[in-house]
Amino acid sequence: MALPALVLLAVVAFAAALLWAPHAGRAAALHLILAVGAMPLIFGAMSHFIPVLTRTRTAAAGLLGIPVLALAGGALAVGALSLPELFWGRYAGALLALAAAGALLVWSRRRRAGMVGRPHPCLAWYEAALACLALALLAILASAVWPQQTIAFYRLHLHLNTLGFVGLTAVSTLAVLLPTVAGRPDPQVGPRLRRDLPWALAGTLLVAVGSAWFGPLAWIGGVLWAVPLLRLGASWLRLYRAEILALHGAAPLLAAALAGLALSMILGAMNFIPATGAFRATQPALVFVSGFMLPLVSGAASQLLPVWLRPGVQRSWHSGLRDSLGRYGGVRAALFCLGGVAAGTGHEWGLLLGAATLIWFLLQAGVALLQAFVFQKRNQS
Ligand code: HEM
């Protein structure tokens, strides 16, 4: 039940932060979404997927300590960013989250070493993502040692976390998840993931270092990142167009997430255009949240909640619940896209539209789960 609890925590944190955003500091609201909502969920999801990718036994219950440690770090970060008297919390929070990232990385390397044969190439993306997170948190700690470089370290932290930690995890998971959602495997997923990791990782590092110290490098990094995104998007349009354009299901949400990530990168790149003033209103971080994270988490949850709630043999109970969770997924995908574009171009209502769409999903999921469990009880009695 740990993973469904982490999904619930993430969705509630997202909705609360979007409603709180106009009143709270921007960094505090962003960390409620990214560090309290997303980071523990990503850690939980990785500890579910790493045994699958390495064909080893499922994780022991004790591993739940890692997302809990990350959650404590994220909560401290939010406290520190909203209350000046908790300034020290940014370093303590970074240390806790760093310990959690390090522990998961070490566990993953052990699983890799103990397996028979080669792991699925998605594992290398997860490990690269964890390494980016660790570097991003070290950047916060480094800002205490070299305060004159604080702005550069914060930029490094921002990009290593968004493109590196979340971006690498999301793109590799999406590449594997969409064929599963469509029920038609794509034999090119593995080779493409293997080929694309150097592009995405080099892109992340160049954007992070470039935005911190030398702008032109960030442009090169953005171009490198575009290669895997375009390759994945093109293959999806070729293979899964019908599922992506459907009214129901998780596929439209996963495709919207990929489009939202691409848009946030385009808006981020625009910020590096020398100050013409034309794009000053763009907010890549807000597109990242409302155009990418919201469809990503709600789409992935629609597909994965049934199996996380009841692992093992998949029966009609699972497909029934999946259908209920994905009902009108296509409409939600369009609303998330609209909200993302609006928020990213400086319109506050975009965040509210994202929050309202997410609350719709939350209510629909509540009813679907209630029905699934009541139906099960009636069948048993
Ligand atoms: C849990 C430990 C973390 C700590 C202590 C921390 C700390 C910080 C600090 C001090 C800043 C600078 C805020 C400012 O400009 O005043 C910052 C910015 C930022 N961090 Fe984190 N962070 C953490 C985790 C994360 C995670 C996990 C993510 C993403 C997955 C993230 C994404 C960001 C972003 C996007 C910004 C830029 C915020 C803005 O544009 O206003 N952080 N963080």
Short mmCIF file of C-alpha atoms and ligand atoms in Angstrom, two decimals, residues 26-28 30-31 34-36 38-39 42 70 72-78 80-81 89-98 133 136-137 140 143 154 157-159 161-162 165-166 285 288 293, ligand 1:
data_model
loop_
_atom_site.label_atom_id
_atom_site.label_comp_id
_atom_site.label_asym_id
_atom_site.label_seq_id
_atom_site.Cartn_x
_atom_site.Cartn_y
_atom_site.Cartn_z
CA ARG A 26 7.18 30.76 -5.57
CA ALA A 27 10.13 28.59 -4.42
CA ALA A 28 8.17 27.20 -1.44
CA LEU A 30 7.44 24.68 -6.24
CA HIS A 31 9.15 22.59 -3.57
CA LEU A 34 8.67 18.79 -6.52
CA ALA A 35 10.39 17.91 -3.25
CA VAL A 36 7.40 16.84 -1.07
CA ALA A 38 7.30 14.22 -6.64
CA MET A 39 10.62 13.21 -5.06
CA ILE A 42 9.77 8.89 -7.75
CA ALA A 70 13.34 12.04 1.11
CA ALA A 72 11.48 14.62 5.49
CA GLY A 73 14.13 16.41 3.40
CA GLY A 74 11.49 17.88 1.08
CA ALA A 75 9.34 19.05 4.02
CA LEU A 76 12.37 20.79 5.58
CA ALA A 77 13.09 22.48 2.23
CA VAL A 78 9.50 23.82 2.03
CA ALA A 80 13.07 26.71 5.01
CA LEU A 81 11.83 28.41 1.83
CA GLY A 89 16.47 23.87 6.96
CA ARG A 90 17.67 24.21 3.36
CA TYR A 91 20.99 22.60 4.29
CA ALA A 92 19.48 19.99 6.63
CA GLY A 93 16.82 19.18 3.99
CA ALA A 94 19.47 18.85 1.29
CA LEU A 95 21.49 16.49 3.53
CA LEU A 96 18.49 14.22 4.25
CA ALA A 97 17.48 14.06 0.58
CA LEU A 98 21.11 13.44 -0.39
CA LEU A 133 19.69 14.68 -7.90
CA ALA A 136 21.77 19.13 -7.37
CA LEU A 137 21.63 18.72 -3.59
CA ILE A 140 22.75 23.63 -2.30
CA SER A 143 26.28 27.47 -1.72
CA TYR A 154 20.88 27.59 -7.47
CA HIS A 157 20.37 22.83 -8.71
CA LEU A 158 17.27 23.89 -10.68
CA HIS A 159 18.36 22.31 -13.99
CA ASN A 161 16.71 18.53 -10.72
CA THR A 162 14.19 19.38 -13.42
CA PHE A 165 16.34 13.97 -11.84
CA VAL A 166 12.71 14.36 -12.96
CA ALA A 285 9.07 26.14 -14.20
CA PHE A 288 7.10 22.09 -16.09
CA MET A 293 4.13 16.89 -13.92
C1 HEM B 1 14.94 18.38 -0.57
C2 HEM B 1 15.92 19.17 -0.67
C3 HEM B 1 15.96 20.47 -1.42
C4 HEM B 1 16.43 21.64 -0.95
C5 HEM B 1 16.98 21.88 0.44
C6 HEM B 1 16.28 22.63 -1.98
C7 HEM B 1 16.67 23.95 -1.87
C8 HEM B 1 16.51 24.92 -2.84
C9 HEM B 1 16.88 26.29 -2.71
C10 HEM B 1 17.52 26.89 -1.48
C11 HEM B 1 16.56 26.93 -3.86
C12 HEM B 1 16.76 28.39 -4.20
C13 HEM B 1 15.49 29.14 -3.84
C14 HEM B 1 15.63 30.61 -4.02
O1 HEM B 1 15.83 31.05 -5.17
O2 HEM B 1 15.52 31.29 -3.03
C15 HEM B 1 15.97 25.95 -4.73
C16 HEM B 1 15.47 26.23 -5.99
C17 HEM B 1 14.85 25.30 -6.79
N1 HEM B 1 14.75 23.94 -6.54
FE1 HEM B 1 15.24 23.00 -4.83
N2 HEM B 1 15.70 22.05 -3.08
C18 HEM B 1 15.49 20.72 -2.79
C19 HEM B 1 14.93 19.77 -3.63
C20 HEM B 1 14.49 20.03 -4.89
C21 HEM B 1 13.93 19.05 -5.76
C22 HEM B 1 13.78 17.56 -5.43
C23 HEM B 1 13.58 19.69 -6.91
C24 HEM B 1 12.97 19.13 -8.17
C25 HEM B 1 12.71 17.88 -8.37
C26 HEM B 1 13.94 21.08 -6.76
C27 HEM B 1 13.73 22.06 -7.72
C28 HEM B 1 14.05 23.38 -7.57
C29 HEM B 1 13.66 24.41 -8.53
C30 HEM B 1 12.86 24.20 -9.81
C31 HEM B 1 14.17 25.62 -8.03
C32 HEM B 1 14.00 27.01 -8.64
C33 HEM B 1 12.85 27.70 -7.91
C34 HEM B 1 12.43 29.02 -8.54
O3 HEM B 1 12.55 29.16 -9.75
O4 HEM B 1 11.95 29.88 -7.77
N3 HEM B 1 14.49 21.25 -5.52
N4 HEM B 1 15.95 24.74 -4.10
#
